[in-house]
């Protein structure tokens, strides 16, 4: 890295980047060396378990490990669990804040996104990484993934893909030599005019502060990834086709649904079934929705939305007064999450 500013964004849970001395780090799925209280995961502080885990390993190898050796919360005495995705997962908000500050500071400057061993349809790391590059013409993108490269057409002219091992790709990058298979840079798809692009981004970003689109798993399917945080809920809108909404990672998300037959219901996207959260659900065509961080959330969330590739990109916005007449009990919610007439 030298003296260059950097940030590592990883879904690995092995904590190896931190152990290697990298301090600027966001572990989006936590790590197995951090303990979290199973009874009060949000209220009680996380615990560094490195020393404890080593002691457990030694006692296990010696054959004298007991239940009393298992770690407990110093605040309440309840068992600790490793801080990994599940009902007790608590994303490190210090890491989140540092990452948000880094992106805010450098997202319009010269950035190289170096992607190591990320699958072509990864929705936690790859999709937002390509999104960052797509939104900044000064950025460049290098992806290394043997046999599985996926580069969006919108960033193809600023990207290189190495279909090789990471070691071979690094050697080729450093020496300028090496027999490795590469892809790109290639000509990008036809671009909108500056005026068209500005108008389109203004409309989309009023609903989703962060978004990207790529090909889905099924023929004719596209996937849009949206990022929601406390300051940027999506406004109430609808489209003419049905959509599948899936929780990706981060804090839980409240999805407010207003159906054509006059019914309102709330769907919670997340991982904790005890809080009535679901991992995904289907939104019927012409249903108005708005998304925001669940009450008490402090970080950000990513939601995956599937849509047909032939779908219109039009977003239909309800009139505030008309919507309040149909849903009078949600007046406060509607006023907060709608675009003014």
Coordinates of N, CA, C and O in Angstrom, one line a residue, residues 107-250:
X107 N -14.7 9.4 -2.8 CA -15.5 8.8 -3.8 C -15.5 9.6 -5.2 O -15.8 9.1 -6.2
X108 N -15.1 10.9 -5.1 CA -15.0 11.7 -6.4 C -13.5 11.8 -6.8 O -13.3 12.5 -7.8
X109 N -12.6 11.2 -6.1 CA -11.1 11.4 -6.5 C -10.7 10.1 -7.2 O -11.4 9.2 -7.5
X110 N -9.4 10.1 -7.6 CA -8.8 9.0 -8.3 C -8.8 7.8 -7.3 O -8.1 7.8 -6.3
X111 N -9.5 6.7 -7.7 CA -9.6 5.5 -6.9 C -9.3 4.3 -7.7 O -9.8 4.2 -8.9
X112 N -8.5 3.4 -7.2 CA -8.4 2.0 -7.8 C -9.1 1.1 -6.9 O -8.8 0.9 -5.7
X113 N -10.1 0.4 -7.4 CA -10.8 -0.7 -6.7 C -10.1 -2.0 -7.1 O -10.1 -2.4 -8.3
X114 N -9.4 -2.7 -6.2 CA -8.7 -3.9 -6.4 C -9.5 -5.0 -5.7 O -9.6 -5.1 -4.5
X115 N -10.1 -5.9 -6.5 CA -11.0 -6.9 -6.0 C -10.4 -8.3 -6.1 O -9.9 -8.7 -7.2
X116 N -10.3 -9.0 -5.0 CA -9.5 -10.2 -4.9 C -10.4 -11.4 -4.6 O -11.0 -11.5 -3.5
X117 N -10.6 -12.3 -5.6 CA -11.3 -13.5 -5.4 C -12.8 -13.4 -5.0 O -13.3 -14.1 -4.2
X118 N -13.5 -12.5 -5.7 CA -14.9 -12.2 -5.4 C -15.7 -12.9 -6.5 O -15.5 -12.6 -7.7
X119 N -16.7 -13.7 -6.2 CA -17.6 -14.3 -7.2 C -18.3 -13.4 -8.1 O -18.6 -12.2 -7.7
X120 N -18.7 -13.8 -9.3 CA -19.2 -12.9 -10.3 C -20.6 -12.3 -9.9 O -20.9 -11.2 -10.4
X121 N -21.3 -12.9 -9.0 CA -22.6 -12.4 -8.6 C -22.7 -12.0 -7.1 O -23.7 -11.8 -6.6
X122 N -21.5 -11.7 -6.5 CA -21.4 -11.4 -5.1 C -22.2 -10.1 -4.9 O -21.9 -9.1 -5.6
X123 N -23.1 -10.1 -4.0 CA -24.0 -8.9 -3.8 C -23.5 -8.1 -2.6 O -24.0 -6.9 -2.4
X124 N -22.6 -8.6 -1.8 CA -22.1 -7.8 -0.7 C -20.9 -7.0 -1.0 O -20.7 -5.9 -0.5
X125 N -20.0 -7.5 -1.8 CA -18.7 -6.8 -2.1 C -18.6 -6.4 -3.6 O -18.4 -5.2 -3.9
X126 N -18.8 -7.3 -4.5 CA -18.6 -7.0 -5.9 C -19.6 -5.9 -6.5 O -19.1 -5.0 -7.1
X127 N -20.9 -6.1 -6.2 CA -21.8 -5.2 -6.8 C -21.6 -3.8 -6.3 O -21.5 -2.8 -7.1
X128 N -21.5 -3.5 -5.0 CA -21.2 -2.1 -4.6 C -19.9 -1.6 -5.0 O -19.7 -0.4 -5.3
X129 N -18.9 -2.5 -5.2 CA -17.6 -2.0 -5.7 C -17.7 -1.5 -7.1 O -17.1 -0.4 -7.5
X130 N -18.4 -2.2 -8.0 CA -18.6 -1.8 -9.3 C -19.4 -0.5 -9.4 O -19.3 0.3 -10.2
X131 N -20.4 -0.4 -8.5 CA -21.2 0.8 -8.4 C -20.4 2.0 -8.1 O -20.5 3.1 -8.6
X132 N -19.4 1.8 -7.2 CA -18.5 3.0 -6.8 C -17.7 3.4 -8.0 O -17.6 4.6 -8.3
X133 N -17.2 2.4 -8.8 CA -16.5 2.8 -10.0 C -17.4 3.4 -11.1 O -17.0 4.4 -11.7
X134 N -18.6 2.9 -11.2 CA -19.5 3.4 -12.2 C -19.9 4.9 -11.9 O -20.1 5.7 -12.9
X135 N -19.9 5.3 -10.7 CA -20.2 6.7 -10.3 C -19.1 7.7 -10.4 O -19.3 8.8 -10.1
X136 N -17.9 7.2 -10.7 CA -16.7 8.1 -10.7 C -15.8 7.8 -11.9 O -15.2 6.8 -12.0
X137 N -15.8 8.7 -12.8 CA -15.1 8.5 -14.1 C -13.6 8.5 -13.8 O -12.8 8.1 -14.7
X138 N -13.1 9.0 -12.7 CA -11.7 9.0 -12.4 C -11.2 7.6 -11.8 O -10.0 7.4 -11.6
X139 N -12.1 6.7 -11.5 CA -11.8 5.5 -10.9 C -11.4 4.4 -11.9 O -11.8 4.5 -13.0
X140 N -10.7 3.4 -11.4 CA -10.3 2.2 -12.2 C -10.6 1.0 -11.4 O -10.6 1.0 -10.2
X141 N -10.8 -0.1 -12.1 CA -11.3 -1.4 -11.5 C -10.4 -2.5 -12.0 O -10.2 -2.8 -13.2
X142 N -9.8 -3.3 -11.0 CA -9.1 -4.5 -11.3 C -9.7 -5.6 -10.5 O -9.8 -5.6 -9.3
X143 N -10.1 -6.7 -11.2 CA -10.7 -7.8 -10.5 C -9.9 -9.1 -10.8 O -9.5 -9.3 -12.0
X144 N -9.6 -9.9 -9.8 CA -8.8 -11.1 -9.9 C -9.7 -12.3 -9.4 O -10.0 -12.3 -8.2
X145 N -10.0 -13.1 -10.3 CA -10.9 -14.3 -9.9 C -10.8 -15.3 -11.0 O -11.3 -15.2 -12.1
X146 N -10.1 -16.4 -10.7 CA -9.7 -17.4 -11.8 C -11.0 -18.1 -12.3 O -11.8 -18.7 -11.6
X147 N -11.2 -17.9 -13.6 CA -12.3 -18.5 -14.3 C -13.7 -17.9 -14.1 O -14.6 -18.4 -14.7
X148 N -13.8 -16.9 -13.3 CA -15.1 -16.3 -13.1 C -15.0 -14.8 -13.0 O -15.0 -14.2 -12.0
X149 N -14.9 -14.2 -14.2 CA -14.8 -12.7 -14.3 C -16.2 -12.2 -14.7 O -16.9 -12.7 -15.4
X150 N -16.5 -11.0 -14.1 CA -17.8 -10.3 -14.4 C -17.6 -8.8 -14.3 O -17.3 -8.4 -13.2
X151 N -17.5 -8.1 -15.4 CA -17.3 -6.7 -15.4 C -18.5 -6.0 -16.1 O -18.8 -6.3 -17.2
X152 N -19.1 -5.1 -15.4 CA -20.3 -4.4 -16.0 C -19.9 -3.6 -17.2 O -18.8 -3.0 -17.3
X153 N -20.7 -3.6 -18.2 CA -20.4 -2.9 -19.5 C -20.2 -1.4 -19.2 O -19.4 -0.8 -19.9
X154 N -20.8 -0.8 -18.2 CA -20.7 0.6 -17.9 C -19.3 1.0 -17.4 O -18.9 2.1 -17.5
X155 N -18.5 0.0 -16.9 CA -17.2 0.3 -16.5 C -16.1 -0.4 -17.2 O -14.9 -0.5 -16.8
X156 N -16.5 -1.1 -18.3 CA -15.6 -2.0 -19.1 C -14.4 -1.2 -19.6 O -13.3 -1.8 -19.7
X157 N -14.5 0.1 -20.0 CA -13.4 0.8 -20.5 C -12.4 1.3 -19.5 O -11.3 1.8 -19.8
X158 N -12.7 1.0 -18.2 CA -11.8 1.4 -17.1 C -11.5 0.2 -16.2 O -11.1 0.4 -15.1
X159 N -11.6 -1.0 -16.8 CA -11.4 -2.2 -16.0 C -10.5 -3.2 -16.6 O -10.4 -3.3 -17.8
X160 N -9.8 -4.0 -15.8 CA -9.0 -5.1 -16.2 C -9.4 -6.3 -15.3 O -9.5 -6.2 -14.1
X161 N -9.7 -7.4 -15.9 CA -9.9 -8.7 -15.2 C -8.8 -9.7 -15.4 O -8.4 -9.9 -16.5
X162 N -8.3 -10.2 -14.3 CA -7.3 -11.3 -14.4 C -8.0 -12.6 -14.0 O -8.4 -12.8 -12.9
X163 N -8.0 -13.5 -15.0 CA -8.5 -14.9 -14.7 C -7.3 -15.7 -14.3 O -6.8 -16.5 -15.1
X164 N -6.9 -15.6 -13.1 CA -5.7 -16.3 -12.6 C -5.7 -16.3 -11.1 O -6.6 -15.8 -10.5
X165 N -4.7 -16.9 -10.5 CA -4.5 -16.8 -9.1 C -4.1 -15.4 -8.7 O -3.6 -14.6 -9.5
X166 N -4.4 -15.1 -7.5 CA -4.0 -13.7 -7.0 C -2.5 -13.5 -7.1 O -2.0 -12.5 -7.5
X167 N -1.7 -14.6 -6.7 CA -0.3 -14.5 -6.8 C 0.2 -14.2 -8.2 O 1.1 -13.3 -8.4
X168 N -0.3 -14.9 -9.2 CA 0.1 -14.7 -10.5 C -0.3 -13.3 -11.0 O 0.5 -12.7 -11.8
X169 N -1.5 -12.9 -10.7 CA -1.9 -11.5 -11.1 C -1.1 -10.4 -10.5 O -0.7 -9.5 -11.2
X170 N -0.8 -10.6 -9.2 CA 0.1 -9.6 -8.5 C 1.5 -9.5 -9.2 O 2.0 -8.4 -9.4
X171 N 2.0 -10.7 -9.5 CA 3.3 -10.7 -10.2 C 3.3 -10.0 -11.5 O 4.2 -9.3 -11.9
X172 N 2.2 -10.2 -12.3 CA 2.1 -9.6 -13.6 C 1.9 -8.1 -13.4 O 2.4 -7.3 -14.2
X173 N 1.1 -7.7 -12.4 CA 0.9 -6.2 -12.2 C 2.2 -5.5 -11.8 O 2.5 -4.4 -12.2
X174 N 3.0 -6.2 -11.0 CA 4.2 -5.6 -10.5 C 5.4 -5.6 -11.5 O 6.1 -4.6 -11.7
X175 N 5.5 -6.7 -12.2 CA 6.6 -6.8 -13.1 C 6.3 -6.5 -14.6 O 7.2 -6.2 -15.4
X176 N 5.0 -6.4 -14.9 CA 4.6 -6.2 -16.3 C 4.8 -7.4 -17.2 O 4.6 -7.4 -18.4
X177 N 5.0 -8.6 -16.5 CA 5.3 -9.8 -17.3 C 4.4 -10.9 -16.7 O 3.7 -10.7 -15.7
X178 N 4.3 -12.0 -17.4 CA 3.6 -13.2 -16.9 C 2.5 -13.6 -17.9 O 1.9 -12.8 -18.6
X179 N 2.3 -14.9 -18.0 CA 1.3 -15.5 -18.9 C 0.0 -15.7 -18.2 O -0.3 -16.8 -17.7
X180 N -0.8 -14.6 -18.0 CA -2.1 -14.7 -17.3 C -3.2 -14.2 -18.3 O -3.0 -13.3 -19.1
X181 N -4.3 -14.9 -18.2 CA -5.5 -14.5 -19.0 C -6.1 -13.2 -18.4 O -6.4 -13.1 -17.2
X182 N -6.3 -12.2 -19.3 CA -6.9 -11.0 -18.9 C -8.1 -10.6 -19.7 O -8.3 -11.1 -20.8
X183 N -8.9 -9.7 -19.2 CA -10.1 -9.2 -19.9 C -10.1 -7.7 -19.8 O -10.0 -7.1 -18.7
X184 N -10.2 -7.0 -20.9 CA -10.3 -5.5 -20.9 C -8.9 -4.8 -20.9 O -7.9 -5.5 -20.9
X185 N -9.0 -3.5 -20.9 CA -10.2 -2.6 -20.9 C -10.9 -2.8 -22.3 O -10.3 -3.1 -23.3
X186 N -12.2 -2.7 -22.3 CA -13.0 -2.8 -23.5 C -13.9 -1.5 -23.6 O -14.0 -0.8 -22.7
X187 N -14.4 -1.4 -24.8 CA -15.3 -0.3 -25.1 C -16.5 -0.4 -24.3 O -17.1 -1.5 -24.2
X188 N -16.9 0.6 -23.6 CA -18.1 0.6 -22.8 C -19.4 0.7 -23.7 O -19.3 1.1 -24.9
X189 N -20.5 0.4 -23.1 CA -21.8 0.6 -23.8 C -22.0 2.0 -24.1 O -21.5 2.9 -23.5
X190 N -22.9 2.3 -25.1 CA -23.2 3.7 -25.4 C -23.7 4.4 -24.2 O -24.5 4.0 -23.4
X191 N -23.1 5.6 -24.1 CA -23.4 6.4 -22.9 C -24.5 7.5 -23.1 O -24.6 8.0 -24.2
X192 N -25.2 7.8 -22.1 CA -26.1 8.9 -22.1 C -25.4 10.2 -22.2 O -24.2 10.3 -21.9
X193 N -26.0 11.2 -22.7 CA -25.5 12.6 -22.8 C -25.3 13.1 -21.3 O -26.0 12.6 -20.4
X194 N -24.4 14.0 -21.1 CA -24.3 14.5 -19.7 C -25.6 15.0 -19.1 O -25.9 14.8 -17.9
X195 N -26.5 15.6 -19.9 CA -27.7 16.1 -19.5 C -28.7 15.0 -19.1 O -29.3 15.0 -18.1
X196 N -28.7 13.9 -20.0 CA -29.5 12.8 -19.7 C -29.1 12.0 -18.5 O -29.9 11.6 -17.6
X197 N -27.8 11.8 -18.4 CA -27.2 11.1 -17.2 C -27.5 11.9 -15.9 O -27.9 11.3 -14.9
X198 N -27.3 13.2 -15.9 CA -27.6 14.0 -14.7 C -29.0 13.9 -14.3 O -29.4 13.7 -13.1
X199 N -30.0 13.9 -15.3 CA -31.4 13.9 -15.0 C -31.7 12.5 -14.5 O -32.5 12.4 -13.5
X200 N -31.2 11.4 -15.1 CA -31.5 10.1 -14.6 C -31.0 9.8 -13.2 O -31.7 9.3 -12.3
X201 N -29.7 10.3 -12.9 CA -29.2 10.1 -11.6 C -29.9 10.9 -10.5 O -30.1 10.4 -9.4
X202 N -30.4 12.0 -10.9 CA -31.1 12.9 -9.9 C -32.4 12.2 -9.5 O -32.8 12.1 -8.3
X203 N -33.1 11.6 -10.5 CA -34.4 10.9 -10.2 C -34.1 9.6 -9.3 O -34.7 9.4 -8.3
X204 N -33.1 8.8 -9.8 CA -32.8 7.6 -9.0 C -32.3 7.8 -7.6 O -32.7 7.2 -6.7
X205 N -31.4 8.8 -7.5 CA -30.8 9.0 -6.2 C -31.8 9.7 -5.2 O -31.5 9.7 -4.0
X206 N -32.9 10.2 -5.7 CA -33.9 10.7 -4.8 C -34.6 9.6 -4.1 O -35.2 9.8 -3.0
X207 N -34.5 8.4 -4.7 CA -35.1 7.2 -4.1 C -34.1 6.3 -3.4 O -34.3 5.7 -2.4
X208 N -33.0 6.1 -4.1 CA -32.0 5.2 -3.6 C -30.6 5.9 -3.6 O -30.1 6.2 -4.7
X209 N -30.1 6.3 -2.4 CA -28.8 7.0 -2.4 C -27.7 6.3 -3.0 O -26.7 6.8 -3.4
X210 N -27.8 4.9 -3.1 CA -26.7 4.1 -3.6 C -27.4 3.0 -4.3 O -28.2 2.3 -3.8
X211 N -26.9 2.7 -5.6 CA -27.6 1.7 -6.4 C -26.7 1.2 -7.5 O -25.7 1.9 -7.9
X212 N -26.9 0.0 -7.9 CA -26.2 -0.5 -9.1 C -27.1 -1.6 -9.7 O -28.0 -2.2 -9.0
X213 N -26.9 -2.0 -11.0 CA -27.7 -3.0 -11.6 C -26.8 -3.9 -12.4 O -25.8 -3.5 -13.0
X214 N -27.0 -5.2 -12.3 CA -26.3 -6.1 -13.2 C -27.2 -7.3 -13.5 O -28.4 -7.4 -13.1
X215 N -26.7 -8.2 -14.4 CA -27.5 -9.3 -14.8 C -27.8 -10.3 -13.7 O -26.9 -10.5 -12.8
X216 N -29.0 -10.8 -13.6 CA -29.3 -11.8 -12.6 C -29.0 -13.2 -12.9 O -28.3 -13.5 -13.9
X217 N -29.5 -14.1 -12.1 CA -29.2 -15.5 -12.3 C -30.1 -16.2 -13.4 O -29.7 -17.2 -14.0
X218 N -31.2 -15.7 -13.6 CA -32.2 -16.2 -14.5 C -32.2 -15.4 -15.8 O -32.0 -14.2 -15.8
X219 N -32.5 -16.1 -17.0 CA -32.6 -15.4 -18.2 C -33.6 -14.3 -18.1 O -34.7 -14.4 -17.6
X220 N -33.3 -13.1 -18.6 CA -34.2 -12.0 -18.6 C -34.3 -11.3 -17.3 O -35.2 -10.4 -17.1
X221 N -33.5 -11.6 -16.3 CA -33.6 -11.0 -15.0 C -32.4 -10.0 -14.8 O -31.3 -10.3 -15.2
X222 N -32.7 -8.9 -14.1 CA -31.7 -8.0 -13.7 C -31.8 -7.9 -12.1 O -32.8 -8.2 -11.5
X223 N -30.7 -7.5 -11.5 CA -30.7 -7.3 -10.1 C -30.2 -5.9 -9.8 O -29.2 -5.4 -10.4
X224 N -31.0 -5.2 -8.9 CA -30.6 -3.9 -8.5 C -30.2 -4.0 -7.0 O -31.0 -4.6 -6.2
X225 N -29.1 -3.4 -6.6 CA -28.7 -3.4 -5.2 C -28.8 -2.0 -4.7 O -28.3 -1.1 -5.2
X226 N -29.6 -1.9 -3.6 CA -29.8 -0.5 -3.0 C -29.3 -0.5 -1.6 O -29.3 -1.5 -0.9
X227 N -28.7 0.6 -1.2 CA -28.2 0.8 0.1 C -29.0 1.8 0.8 O -29.3 2.9 0.3
X228 N -29.5 1.5 2.0 CA -30.4 2.4 2.8 C -29.7 2.7 4.1 O -29.2 1.8 4.8
X229 N -29.7 3.9 4.5 CA -29.2 4.3 5.8 C -30.2 5.2 6.5 O -31.2 5.6 5.9
X230 N -29.9 5.6 7.7 CA -30.8 6.4 8.5 C -31.2 7.7 7.9 O -32.3 8.2 8.1
X231 N -30.2 8.3 7.2 CA -30.5 9.6 6.6 C -31.0 9.6 5.2 O -31.4 10.6 4.6
X232 N -31.1 8.4 4.6 CA -31.5 8.2 3.2 C -32.5 7.1 3.0 O -32.2 6.1 2.4
X233 N -33.8 7.3 3.5 CA -34.8 6.3 3.2 C -35.2 6.4 1.7 O -35.0 7.5 1.1
X234 N -35.8 5.4 1.2 CA -36.4 5.6 -0.2 C -37.7 6.2 0.0 O -38.4 6.0 1.0
X235 N -38.1 7.0 -1.0 CA -39.5 7.6 -1.0 C -40.5 6.6 -1.5 O -40.2 5.6 -2.1
X236 N -41.8 6.9 -1.2 CA -42.9 6.0 -1.7 C -43.0 6.0 -3.2 O -43.0 7.1 -3.8
X237 N -43.0 4.9 -3.8 CA -43.0 4.8 -5.3 C -43.6 3.4 -5.7 O -43.7 2.5 -4.9
X238 N -43.9 3.2 -7.0 CA -44.2 1.9 -7.5 C -43.7 1.8 -8.9 O -43.3 2.8 -9.5
X239 N -43.7 0.6 -9.4 CA -43.4 0.3 -10.8 C -44.5 -0.6 -11.3 O -45.3 -1.1 -10.6
X240 N -44.4 -0.9 -12.6 CA -45.5 -1.7 -13.2 C -45.3 -3.2 -13.2 O -46.1 -3.9 -13.7
X241 N -44.2 -3.6 -12.6 CA -43.9 -5.1 -12.6 C -43.7 -5.5 -11.1 O -43.4 -4.7 -10.2
X242 N -43.8 -6.8 -10.9 CA -43.5 -7.3 -9.6 C -42.1 -7.4 -9.3 O -41.2 -7.5 -10.2
X243 N -41.7 -7.4 -8.0 CA -40.3 -7.4 -7.6 C -40.1 -8.3 -6.4 O -40.9 -8.3 -5.5
X244 N -38.9 -9.0 -6.4 CA -38.5 -9.8 -5.3 C -37.5 -8.9 -4.5 O -36.5 -8.5 -5.1
X245 N -37.8 -8.7 -3.2 CA -36.9 -7.9 -2.4 C -36.2 -8.9 -1.4 O -36.8 -9.7 -0.7
X246 N -34.8 -8.9 -1.4 CA -34.1 -9.8 -0.5 C -33.1 -9.0 0.3 O -32.4 -8.1 -0.1
X247 N -33.0 -9.3 1.6 CA -32.1 -8.8 2.5 C -30.7 -9.3 2.2 O -30.5 -10.5 1.9
X248 N -29.7 -8.4 2.1 CA -28.3 -8.8 1.8 C -27.5 -8.8 3.0 O -27.0 -9.8 3.5
X249 N -27.3 -7.6 3.6 CA -26.5 -7.5 4.9 C -26.7 -6.2 5.5 O -27.3 -5.3 5.0
X250 N -26.2 -6.0 6.8 CA -26.3 -4.8 7.5 C -27.5 -4.9 8.5 O -28.0 -5.9 8.9

